[in-house]
Coordinates of C-alpha atoms in Angstrom, one line a residue:
X200 CA 0.0 0.0 0.0
X201 CA 1.2 3.5 -0.8
X202 CA 2.0 6.0 2.0
X203 CA -0.9 8.5 2.1
X204 CA 1.4 11.5 2.1
X205 CA 2.8 10.4 -1.3
X206 CA -0.7 10.2 -3.1
X207 CA -2.3 13.0 -5.0
X208 CA -5.8 12.6 -6.5
X209 CA -6.8 15.3 -8.9
X210 CA -9.1 16.0 -11.9
X211 CA -8.7 18.4 -14.8
X212 CA -11.5 20.8 -15.3
X213 CA -12.0 23.3 -18.2
X214 CA -14.3 24.6 -20.9
X215 CA -14.7 22.5 -24.1
X216 CA -11.6 22.7 -26.3
X217 CA -9.3 24.4 -23.7
X218 CA -6.9 21.4 -23.8
X219 CA -7.8 19.0 -21.0
X220 CA -7.2 15.7 -22.9
X221 CA -4.0 17.1 -24.5
X222 CA -2.7 18.1 -21.1
X223 CA -3.6 14.6 -19.8
X224 CA -1.6 13.1 -22.7
X225 CA 1.5 15.2 -21.8
X226 CA 1.3 14.3 -18.1
X227 CA 1.1 10.6 -19.1
X228 CA 4.1 11.0 -21.4
X229 CA 6.2 13.0 -18.8
X230 CA 5.6 10.2 -16.2
X231 CA 6.5 7.5 -18.8
X232 CA 3.3 5.6 -18.2
X233 CA 3.2 4.3 -21.8
X234 CA 6.0 3.7 -24.2
X235 CA 6.6 6.2 -27.0
X236 CA 5.4 3.8 -29.7
X237 CA 2.0 3.3 -27.9
X238 CA 1.4 7.0 -27.4
X239 CA -1.5 8.5 -29.4
X240 CA -3.5 11.7 -29.2
X241 CA -6.4 11.8 -26.7
X242 CA -5.0 8.7 -25.0
X243 CA -7.8 8.5 -22.4
X244 CA -10.6 8.9 -24.9
X245 CA -11.4 5.3 -25.8
X246 CA -14.5 5.7 -28.1
X247 CA -14.1 6.4 -31.8
X248 CA -16.8 9.1 -31.5
X249 CA -14.8 10.9 -28.9
X250 CA -11.7 11.0 -31.1
X251 CA -13.6 12.2 -34.2
X252 CA -15.5 15.0 -32.4
X253 CA -12.5 15.9 -30.2
X254 CA -14.6 15.7 -27.1
X255 CA -14.5 13.7 -23.9
X256 CA -17.8 11.8 -23.1
X257 CA -16.8 9.4 -20.3
X258 CA -14.5 10.5 -17.5
X259 CA -11.4 8.4 -17.5
X260 CA -8.7 7.7 -14.9
X261 CA -5.0 6.9 -15.0
X262 CA -2.4 6.2 -12.3
X263 CA 1.0 7.8 -12.8
X264 CA 4.3 7.3 -10.9
X265 CA 6.3 10.6 -10.6
X266 CA 9.7 11.2 -9.1
X267 CA 9.6 14.8 -7.7
X268 CA 12.6 17.2 -7.5
X269 CA 12.9 16.5 -3.8
X270 CA 13.8 12.9 -4.7
X271 CA 10.6 11.3 -3.4
X272 CA 8.3 9.0 -5.4
X273 CA 4.7 10.1 -5.7
X274 CA 1.6 8.4 -7.0
X275 CA -0.7 10.7 -9.1
X276 CA -4.2 9.6 -9.8
X277 CA -5.5 11.7 -12.7
X278 CA -9.2 11.9 -13.7
X279 CA -9.8 13.5 -17.1
X280 CA -13.4 15.0 -17.2
X281 CA -15.8 16.0 -20.0
X282 CA -16.2 19.7 -20.6
X283 CA -19.7 19.7 -22.2
X284 CA -22.7 20.7 -20.1
X285 CA -24.6 17.5 -20.9
X286 CA -21.9 15.5 -19.1
X287 CA -21.6 17.6 -16.0
X288 CA -22.8 14.5 -14.1
X289 CA -19.6 12.8 -15.0
X290 CA -17.6 15.8 -13.8
X291 CA -19.4 15.8 -10.4
X292 CA -18.6 12.1 -9.8
X293 CA -14.9 12.6 -10.7
X294 CA -14.6 15.6 -8.4
X295 CA -16.0 13.7 -5.5
X296 CA -13.2 11.2 -5.8
X297 CA -10.4 13.8 -5.7
X298 CA -8.9 16.4 -3.3
X299 CA -7.7 18.9 -5.9
X300 CA -8.2 20.1 -9.5
X301 CA -6.1 21.6 -12.3
X302 CA -8.1 24.5 -13.8
X303 CA -7.1 24.8 -17.5
X304 CA -7.8 28.2 -19.1
X305 CA -7.1 29.0 -22.7
X306 CA -4.6 31.9 -22.7
X307 CA -6.2 33.5 -25.8
X308 CA -9.9 32.8 -25.1
X309 CA -10.0 33.3 -21.4
X310 CA -12.7 32.3 -18.9
X311 CA -15.8 30.7 -20.6
X312 CA -19.2 29.7 -19.2
X313 CA -18.3 26.1 -18.6
X314 CA -15.0 27.1 -16.9
X315 CA -17.1 28.9 -14.3
X316 CA -19.6 26.0 -13.8
X317 CA -16.9 23.4 -13.3
X318 CA -14.7 25.6 -11.0
X319 CA -17.7 26.3 -8.8
X320 CA -18.4 22.5 -8.7
X321 CA -14.8 21.9 -7.6
X322 CA -14.9 24.6 -5.0
X323 CA -18.2 23.2 -3.6
X324 CA -16.5 19.9 -2.8
X325 CA -13.6 21.7 -1.1
X326 CA -10.9 21.3 -3.8
X327 CA -7.6 23.0 -3.8
X328 CA -7.2 24.5 -7.3
X329 CA -4.1 24.9 -9.4
X330 CA -4.7 27.4 -12.3
X331 CA -2.9 26.5 -15.6
X332 CA -2.8 28.8 -18.6
X333 CA -2.7 26.7 -21.8
X334 CA -1.9 27.6 -25.4
X335 CA 0.6 30.3 -24.5
X336 CA 2.5 29.5 -27.7
X337 CA -0.4 31.0 -29.7
X338 CA 0.1 34.5 -31.2
X339 CA -3.2 35.7 -29.6
X340 CA -2.2 34.5 -26.1
X341 CA -2.3 37.2 -23.4
X342 CA -1.4 35.5 -20.1
X343 CA -1.5 38.7 -18.0
X344 CA -5.0 39.7 -19.2
X345 CA -6.3 36.1 -18.6
X346 CA -4.8 36.0 -15.1
X347 CA -6.6 39.2 -14.2
X348 CA -9.8 37.7 -15.8
X349 CA -9.5 34.6 -13.6
X350 CA -9.2 36.8 -10.5
X351 CA -12.1 39.1 -11.5
X352 CA -14.6 36.5 -12.7
X353 CA -13.8 33.5 -10.6
X354 CA -12.2 35.2 -7.6
X355 CA -9.1 32.8 -7.6
X356 CA -5.6 34.0 -7.0
X357 CA -3.9 33.5 -10.4
X358 CA -0.6 35.1 -9.7
X359 CA 1.2 31.7 -9.6
X360 CA -0.8 30.2 -12.5
X361 CA 1.4 27.9 -14.5
X362 CA 1.9 29.0 -18.2
X363 CA 2.1 25.9 -20.5
X364 CA 1.6 24.7 -24.0
X365 CA 0.0 21.2 -23.7
X366 CA 0.5 20.7 -27.5
X367 CA 4.3 21.3 -27.4
X368 CA 4.9 20.0 -23.9
X369 CA 6.3 23.4 -22.6
X370 CA 6.4 23.6 -18.8
X371 CA 4.7 20.3 -18.1
X372 CA 7.3 19.6 -15.4
X373 CA 6.1 22.8 -13.6
X374 CA 2.5 21.4 -13.6
X375 CA 3.8 18.1 -12.0
X376 CA 5.7 20.0 -9.3
X377 CA 2.7 22.2 -8.6
X378 CA 0.5 19.0 -8.2
X379 CA 3.0 17.6 -5.6
X380 CA 3.6 20.8 -3.7
X381 CA 0.2 22.6 -3.9
X382 CA -2.4 19.8 -3.7
X383 CA -3.2 18.2 -0.3
X384 CA -2.7 14.4 0.2
X385 CA -5.9 12.4 0.8
X386 CA -7.1 11.7 4.3
X387 CA -8.0 8.2 5.4
X388 CA -7.4 5.5 8.0
X389 CA -5.9 2.3 6.6
X390 CA -6.8 0.3 9.8
X391 CA -10.5 1.3 9.8
X392 CA -13.2 -0.9 8.3
X393 CA -13.4 -0.7 4.5
X394 CA -15.3 2.3 3.1
X395 CA -15.0 2.9 -0.7
X396 CA -17.0 5.2 -3.0
X397 CA -18.3 3.6 -6.2
X398 CA -17.5 6.4 -8.7
X399 CA -18.4 4.7 -12.0
X400 CA -19.3 1.3 -13.5
X401 CA -19.3 -0.1 -17.0
X402 CA -19.7 -3.4 -18.8
X403 CA -16.7 -5.2 -20.3
X404 CA -17.3 -8.2 -22.6
X405 CA -14.6 -10.3 -20.8
X406 CA -14.7 -9.1 -17.2
X407 CA -18.4 -8.4 -16.7
X408 CA -19.1 -5.2 -14.7
X409 CA -16.0 -3.2 -13.8
X410 CA -16.3 -0.9 -10.8
X411 CA -14.2 2.3 -10.5
X412 CA -13.7 3.0 -6.8
X413 CA -12.0 5.5 -4.5
X414 CA -11.0 3.9 -1.2
X415 CA -11.6 6.3 1.7
X416 CA -10.8 4.0 4.7
X417 CA -9.5 0.5 5.1
X418 CA -8.3 -1.7 2.2
X419 CA -9.8 -3.9 -0.5
X420 CA -8.1 -7.1 -1.7
X421 CA -8.7 -10.0 -4.0
X422 CA -10.9 -12.7 -2.4
X423 CA -12.6 -10.3 0.1
X424 CA -16.4 -10.5 0.5
X425 CA -17.8 -7.0 -0.1
X426 CA -21.2 -5.5 0.6
X427 CA -23.0 -2.6 -1.3
X428 CA -24.4 -0.6 1.6
X429 CA -27.4 0.9 -0.3
X430 CA -28.3 -2.0 -2.5
X431 CA -27.6 -4.5 0.4
X432 CA -26.0 -7.0 -2.0
X433 CA -22.8 -9.0 -1.4
X434 CA -20.1 -10.1 -3.9
X435 CA -16.7 -11.8 -3.9
X436 CA -13.8 -9.7 -5.2
X437 CA -12.2 -11.4 -8.2
X438 CA -9.7 -8.7 -9.4
X439 CA -8.3 -5.5 -7.9
X440 CA -6.2 -3.2 -10.1
X441 CA -5.3 0.2 -11.4
X442 CA -5.3 1.9 -14.8
X443 CA -1.8 2.8 -16.1
X444 CA -3.8 3.5 -18.5
X445 CA -4.0 -0.2 -19.3
X446 CA -5.6 -2.5 -16.7
X447 CA -2.9 -3.7 -14.3
X448 CA -3.7 -6.1 -11.4
X449 CA -2.5 -5.2 -7.9
X450 CA -2.9 -7.2 -4.8
X451 CA -4.9 -4.6 -2.9
X452 CA -5.9 -1.0 -2.8
X453 CA -5.5 1.0 0.4
X454 CA -6.9 4.2 1.8
X455 CA -6.7 7.2 -0.5
X456 CA -6.2 5.1 -3.7
X457 CA -8.3 5.0 -6.9
X458 CA -8.6 1.8 -8.9
X459 CA -11.0 -0.9 -10.3
X460 CA -12.6 -4.0 -8.9
X461 CA -14.4 -6.8 -10.6
X462 CA -16.7 -9.1 -8.6
X463 CA -18.8 -11.3 -10.9
X464 CA -21.5 -8.6 -11.2
X465 CA -23.7 -9.4 -14.2
X466 CA -25.4 -6.0 -15.1
X467 CA -24.6 -2.4 -14.4
X468 CA -28.2 -2.0 -13.3
X469 CA -27.4 -4.2 -10.3
X470 CA -25.1 -1.5 -8.8
X471 CA -25.9 2.1 -8.0
X472 CA -23.3 4.8 -8.8
X473 CA -22.4 6.6 -5.6
X474 CA -23.0 3.6 -3.3
X475 CA -20.6 2.8 -0.5
X476 CA -18.7 -0.5 -0.6
X477 CA -17.7 -2.1 2.7
X478 CA -16.4 -5.4 3.9
X479 CA -19.1 -8.0 4.7
X480 CA -17.4 -9.2 8.0
X481 CA -16.3 -5.8 9.3
X482 CA -18.9 -3.3 8.1
X483 CA -18.5 0.5 8.2
X484 CA -21.0 2.2 10.5
X485 CA -22.4 4.7 8.0
X486 CA -22.2 5.1 4.2
X487 CA -20.5 8.0 2.4
X488 CA -22.6 10.9 1.0
X489 CA -22.7 9.6 -2.6
X490 CA -24.2 11.6 -5.4
X491 CA -27.6 12.7 -6.5
X492 CA -28.9 10.4 -9.2
X493 CA -28.8 11.8 -12.7
X494 CA -32.3 12.8 -14.0
X495 CA -33.0 12.9 -17.7
X496 CA -34.0 16.4 -18.9
X497 CA -34.7 15.7 -22.5
X498 CA -37.0 13.0 -23.9
X499 CA -37.5 11.9 -27.4
X500 CA -39.0 8.9 -29.3
X501 CA -36.7 6.6 -31.2
X502 CA -38.4 4.4 -33.9
X503 CA -36.8 2.0 -36.4
X504 CA -37.3 3.0 -40.0
X505 CA -37.9 -0.7 -40.7
X506 CA -40.5 -2.0 -38.2
X507 CA -38.9 -5.4 -38.4
X508 CA -35.9 -4.0 -36.6
X509 CA -37.9 -3.3 -33.4
X510 CA -36.5 -6.3 -31.5
X511 CA -32.9 -5.5 -32.6
X512 CA -33.5 -1.9 -31.3
X513 CA -34.6 -3.3 -28.0
X514 CA -31.5 -5.4 -27.6
X515 CA -29.2 -2.6 -28.8
X516 CA -30.7 -0.1 -26.2
X517 CA -30.2 -2.8 -23.5
X518 CA -26.5 -3.2 -24.5
X519 CA -25.9 0.6 -24.6
X520 CA -27.5 1.0 -21.2
X521 CA -24.8 -1.4 -19.8
X522 CA -22.2 1.3 -20.4
X523 CA -24.3 4.4 -19.9
X524 CA -26.4 4.4 -16.7
X525 CA -27.6 8.0 -17.2
X526 CA -29.7 7.0 -20.3
X527 CA -33.2 5.5 -19.7
X528 CA -35.9 4.2 -22.1
X529 CA -39.4 2.7 -22.1
X530 CA -41.5 1.2 -24.9
X531 CA -44.1 3.3 -26.8
X532 CA -46.1 3.1 -29.9
X533 CA -47.2 5.8 -32.4
X534 CA -49.9 5.6 -35.1
X535 CA -47.5 7.2 -37.6
X536 CA -44.3 5.5 -36.8
X537 CA -45.3 2.1 -35.3
X538 CA -43.5 0.6 -32.3
X539 CA -40.4 2.3 -30.7
X540 CA -39.0 3.6 -27.4
X541 CA -39.3 6.8 -25.4
X542 CA -35.8 7.7 -24.3
X543 CA -34.5 10.1 -21.7
X544 CA -31.2 11.9 -22.0
X545 CA -29.1 14.4 -20.1
X546 CA -29.2 16.9 -23.0
X547 CA -29.1 17.3 -26.7
X548 CA -25.5 16.3 -27.2
X549 CA -26.2 13.2 -25.1
X550 CA -29.1 12.4 -27.4
X551 CA -27.0 12.9 -30.5
X552 CA -24.2 10.7 -29.2
X553 CA -26.6 7.9 -28.3
X554 CA -28.2 8.0 -31.7
X555 CA -24.9 8.0 -33.5
X556 CA -23.7 5.0 -31.4
X557 CA -26.9 3.1 -32.2
X558 CA -26.4 3.6 -35.9
X559 CA -22.7 2.9 -35.8
X560 CA -22.3 0.1 -33.3
X561 CA -25.6 -1.7 -34.0
X562 CA -26.3 -0.7 -37.6
X563 CA -29.8 0.8 -36.9
X564 CA -31.7 3.3 -39.1
X565 CA -33.8 5.4 -36.7
X566 CA -36.3 8.2 -36.8
X567 CA -36.2 10.6 -33.7
X568 CA -39.3 12.6 -32.8
X569 CA -39.0 16.2 -31.5
X570 CA -37.1 16.4 -28.3
X571 CA -39.3 17.5 -25.4
X572 CA -38.9 18.0 -21.7
X573 CA -40.8 16.7 -18.7
X574 CA -43.8 18.8 -17.7
X575 CA -45.8 18.6 -14.5
X576 CA -49.5 18.5 -15.4
X577 CA -51.9 19.3 -12.5
X578 CA -55.3 17.8 -13.1
X579 CA -58.6 19.1 -11.8
X580 CA -59.1 16.0 -9.5
X581 CA -55.9 17.1 -7.6
X582 CA -53.5 14.5 -9.1
X583 CA -50.2 15.4 -10.7
X584 CA -48.8 13.5 -13.8
X585 CA -45.3 13.7 -15.3
X586 CA -45.7 14.2 -19.1
X587 CA -42.7 13.1 -21.3
X588 CA -44.6 13.0 -24.5
X589 CA -46.9 15.7 -25.9
X590 CA -49.2 12.9 -27.3
X591 CA -50.0 11.9 -23.7
X592 CA -51.4 15.2 -22.8
X593 CA -54.9 14.8 -21.2
X594 CA -58.0 16.6 -22.4
X595 CA -57.9 20.3 -21.8
X596 CA -61.0 20.2 -19.6
X597 CA -59.2 17.8 -17.2
X598 CA -56.2 20.1 -16.8
X599 CA -56.0 22.7 -14.0
X600 CA -52.5 24.0 -14.9
X601 CA -49.2 22.9 -16.4
X602 CA -45.7 23.6 -15.0
X603 CA -42.6 23.6 -17.1
X604 CA -38.9 23.3 -16.1
X605 CA -36.9 26.5 -16.0
X606 CA -33.1 26.8 -16.1
X607 CA -30.5 29.4 -15.1
X608 CA -28.4 30.1 -18.2
X609 CA -25.0 31.8 -18.0
X610 CA -23.8 33.2 -21.3
X611 CA -20.3 34.8 -21.8
X612 CA -20.1 36.8 -25.0
X613 CA -17.9 39.6 -26.6
X614 CA -19.5 43.0 -26.3
X615 CA -20.4 43.5 -30.0
X616 CA -22.7 40.4 -30.1
X617 CA -24.5 41.3 -26.9
X618 CA -27.6 42.8 -28.6
X619 CA -28.2 39.7 -30.7
X620 CA -27.9 37.4 -27.7
X621 CA -30.3 39.5 -25.6
X622 CA -32.9 39.5 -28.5
X623 CA -32.5 35.7 -28.8
X624 CA -33.1 35.2 -25.1
X625 CA -36.1 37.5 -25.1
X626 CA -37.6 35.7 -28.1
X627 CA -37.3 32.4 -26.1
X628 CA -39.3 33.9 -23.2
X629 CA -36.2 34.6 -21.1
X630 CA -36.1 36.8 -18.0
X631 CA -32.9 38.7 -17.6
X632 CA -31.4 38.3 -14.1
X633 CA -27.9 39.8 -14.4
X634 CA -25.5 41.5 -16.7
X635 CA -21.9 42.2 -15.8
X636 CA -18.8 43.1 -17.7
X637 CA -15.2 41.8 -17.5
X638 CA -13.1 43.9 -19.9
X639 CA -14.9 43.8 -23.3
X640 CA -16.8 40.6 -22.5
X641 CA -20.3 40.5 -21.1
X642 CA -21.7 37.8 -18.7
X643 CA -25.5 37.5 -19.0
X644 CA -27.6 35.4 -16.7
X645 CA -31.0 34.5 -17.9
X646 CA -34.0 32.6 -16.5
X647 CA -35.2 30.5 -19.5
X648 CA -37.8 27.7 -20.1
X649 CA -35.9 24.5 -20.8
X650 CA -38.4 23.7 -23.6
X651 CA -37.1 26.7 -25.6
X652 CA -33.4 25.6 -25.2
X653 CA -33.5 21.9 -26.0
X654 CA -34.0 22.0 -29.7
X655 CA -31.8 24.6 -31.5
X656 CA -30.9 27.3 -28.9
X657 CA -27.2 26.3 -28.9
X658 CA -26.9 26.4 -32.7
X659 CA -28.7 29.8 -32.8
X660 CA -26.5 31.2 -30.1
X661 CA -23.3 30.2 -31.9
X662 CA -24.7 31.5 -35.2
X663 CA -25.7 35.0 -33.9
X664 CA -22.4 35.4 -32.0
X665 CA -20.2 34.0 -34.9
X666 CA -19.1 31.2 -32.5
X667 CA -17.8 33.4 -29.8
X668 CA -20.5 33.0 -27.2
X669 CA -20.2 30.2 -24.6
X670 CA -23.2 28.8 -22.7
X671 CA -23.8 26.8 -19.6
X672 CA -27.0 26.0 -17.7
X673 CA -28.4 24.3 -14.6
X674 CA -32.0 23.3 -13.8
X675 CA -33.7 25.6 -11.2
X676 CA -37.4 24.8 -10.7
X677 CA -40.8 24.2 -12.3
X678 CA -43.1 27.1 -13.0
X679 CA -46.7 27.5 -14.2
X680 CA -47.2 29.0 -17.7
X681 CA -49.9 29.1 -20.4
X682 CA -48.9 26.0 -22.4
X683 CA -50.9 24.2 -25.0
X684 CA -50.5 21.2 -27.2
X685 CA -50.1 22.0 -30.9
X686 CA -51.4 19.0 -32.9
X687 CA -50.7 18.5 -36.6
X688 CA -53.4 16.9 -38.8
X689 CA -52.7 15.5 -42.2
X690 CA -55.8 14.7 -44.2
X691 CA -57.8 15.1 -41.0
X692 CA -55.7 12.4 -39.2
X693 CA -53.6 13.6 -36.2
X694 CA -49.9 12.8 -36.5
X695 CA -48.8 12.3 -32.9
X696 CA -45.1 12.2 -33.7
X697 CA -45.3 15.9 -34.8
X698 CA -47.3 17.1 -31.8
X699 CA -45.4 19.7 -29.7
X700 CA -46.0 21.7 -26.5
X701 CA -45.8 25.5 -27.1
X702 CA -46.7 28.7 -25.3
X703 CA -50.1 29.9 -26.4
X704 CA -48.7 33.2 -27.7
X705 CA -46.4 31.3 -30.1
X706 CA -48.8 28.6 -31.1
X707 CA -50.2 30.2 -34.3
X708 CA -46.8 31.2 -35.7
X709 CA -45.3 27.8 -35.0
X710 CA -48.3 26.1 -36.4
X711 CA -48.2 28.1 -39.6
X712 CA -44.4 27.5 -40.0
X713 CA -44.9 23.7 -39.6
X714 CA -47.8 23.6 -42.1
X715 CA -45.8 25.5 -44.7
X716 CA -42.8 23.1 -44.2
X717 CA -44.9 20.0 -44.4
X718 CA -46.6 21.3 -47.6
X719 CA -43.2 21.2 -49.2
X720 CA -42.2 17.9 -47.8
X721 CA -45.2 15.6 -48.2
X722 CA -45.4 14.2 -51.8
X723 CA -48.6 15.1 -53.8
X724 CA -51.3 12.5 -54.2
X725 CA -54.2 12.1 -56.6
X726 CA -56.4 14.0 -54.2
X727 CA -56.1 17.2 -52.2
X728 CA -54.4 16.9 -48.8
X729 CA -55.2 19.5 -46.1
X730 CA -52.4 20.0 -43.5
X731 CA -53.7 21.7 -40.4
X732 CA -52.3 22.8 -37.0
X733 CA -54.8 22.7 -34.2
X734 CA -55.1 23.5 -30.5
X735 CA -57.7 21.2 -29.1
X736 CA -60.6 21.4 -31.5
X737 CA -59.6 24.8 -32.9
X738 CA -57.6 25.0 -36.2
X739 CA -55.0 27.7 -36.0
X740 CA -53.3 27.2 -39.4
X741 CA -53.9 25.4 -42.7
X742 CA -52.1 24.6 -45.9
X743 CA -53.5 22.5 -48.8
X744 CA -51.3 20.2 -50.9
X745 CA -52.9 20.3 -54.3
X746 CA -53.9 17.1 -56.1
X747 CA -51.9 15.5 -58.9
X748 CA -54.2 15.4 -62.0
X749 CA -54.3 12.3 -64.1
X750 CA -55.0 13.3 -67.7
X751 CA -58.3 11.4 -68.3
X752 CA -58.9 13.3 -71.6
X753 CA -55.8 11.8 -73.3
X754 CA -57.9 9.3 -75.2
X755 CA -60.4 11.9 -76.4
X756 CA -59.6 13.1 -79.9
X757 CA -62.2 15.8 -80.7
X758 CA -65.8 14.7 -80.2
X759 CA -68.6 16.3 -78.2
X760 CA -67.8 18.4 -75.0
X761 CA -70.3 16.4 -73.0
X762 CA -68.1 13.3 -73.4
X763 CA -65.1 15.2 -71.9
X764 CA -67.3 16.6 -69.1
X765 CA -68.6 13.1 -68.2
X766 CA -65.0 11.8 -67.8
X767 CA -64.0 14.8 -65.7
X768 CA -67.1 14.4 -63.4
X769 CA -66.2 10.7 -63.0
X770 CA -62.7 11.7 -62.0
X771 CA -64.0 14.2 -59.5
X772 CA -66.2 11.6 -57.9
X773 CA -63.3 9.2 -57.7
X774 CA -61.1 11.9 -56.0
X775 CA -63.8 12.6 -53.5
X776 CA -64.0 8.9 -52.6
X777 CA -60.2 8.7 -52.6
X778 CA -60.0 11.6 -50.1
X779 CA -62.3 9.7 -47.7
X780 CA -60.2 6.5 -47.7
X781 CA -56.8 7.8 -48.9
X782 CA -53.8 7.1 -46.7
X783 CA -51.0 9.7 -46.8
X784 CA -47.5 8.4 -46.4
X785 CA -45.3 10.9 -44.7
X786 CA -41.6 10.5 -45.6
X787 CA -39.1 10.1 -42.8
X788 CA -37.2 13.2 -43.9
X789 CA -40.4 15.2 -43.3
X790 CA -40.3 14.5 -39.5
X791 CA -36.8 15.9 -39.0
X792 CA -37.2 18.8 -41.4
X793 CA -40.5 19.8 -39.8
X794 CA -38.7 20.0 -36.4
X795 CA -36.3 22.6 -37.8
X796 CA -39.2 24.7 -39.2
X797 CA -38.5 27.3 -36.4
X798 CA -35.0 28.1 -37.8
X799 CA -36.4 29.6 -40.9

């Protein structure tokens, strides 16, 4: 077991693209954890999708051995965390397992929205923070201005911030020395009963469920019988090890150490992230604090394009769930799209990643319905229902009122784009709460409905600010508002997959935009097709797709006009009958394009 005073547990926090994963690569290289021939970019990002998009999705850990300038050997446990708001849950779990953080700030871009969010999370759990200014080799870098910005915006002393270039490896040795000298060692009692925090769990084809743990007190060794304190289940430990970043077996893990355990667990669902692990014979008296469970904020329906793939979709979702406990799903059926699943995600990027993984890893063609959030519907009989799907909305006469989730959005933007950002937030029913300046950058805090943010807010924000604005949000509460269900009827038949919940003031304009879009997208038939938007029984917008006309007069060469009239009347009768019984096929592309109608 390693001496506690020689261990440093730390995570790297930063905004997206400020160089967390690149810094992790340099630290791994500097400590000689992998041979030069095995080294690759984004060493800790194991998924193809992470490498392609250049983002971290899963928090990863690695154990490094470092010989400091004082001649002592130290063990550094590094946790690389995601930067995107959707994966803030991964960040919170990693921070709970560490005593300190490296705060990486881009020396040219400065403090961004996510930098703030992650630093405050780290400060909340009592972390010691080492500021690091990355990308100082760039021509636009201005370290002195950024140091002042860190002090003004975050309130951290940045006078001894380490200037580095993670890309070239400049000053990486100074970061390692700062970790050893400025971060505190973990506290713990090696002789006390075992108490370990379950930080993460994932499924491995060969090992079964792998548990990532942080030992707080005691020790965990191979062959020990362990107990999950919340789940009240017992298992026999088969393997104990650390990530170097490859899996390396060790005899045991002591207090203050981070590593992995396998114990013959069959499914990730059998273990709860944040549970406390103790020894069956010598139990700890009380569990650790753990984490709040992650709650899905965005829901959407996933349907296979080919109905025969429904079972394959069910199996694929089950396998994906093994490695991503924050994603939930339940079966649902739709008149327009057949059988599928209603899935809950932590945000839009999470939704996109899951969809992409389903199509890549499981070869599935899917249609996704409009993303929607969870509403609290208060009925007149006093009961409250959670509504994930607009199609499930009860009859208006049974509804007393509806509450929607609100968020606190923090936006950092250069001064010249502030007007466009304020207009965007006002259009989305936002309430401005704060506006402060740091140099030529404004920090705006808005209270916004989550429903207005989930679909295309981030894209619009980037577009009106030419990519310079950064955005972070957290859920605050539920609030009552005048919300209605906008239904879309095609040929007098409601299409439940296109139903959306909107504010009453926006219902007419959204309905008109959807009808115009669908008119372009639905192919013409031999009969007229009305496309209508309705609130309850009231039609608020309508477009008509004109009929294709078959030339029934082609065989008439001259002759009496009455003969032509007879053929045209016959055609008219047929069209009337066809309209009564005609089925309109809505192409898959229409669903996605209709959702984007608002952009126009």
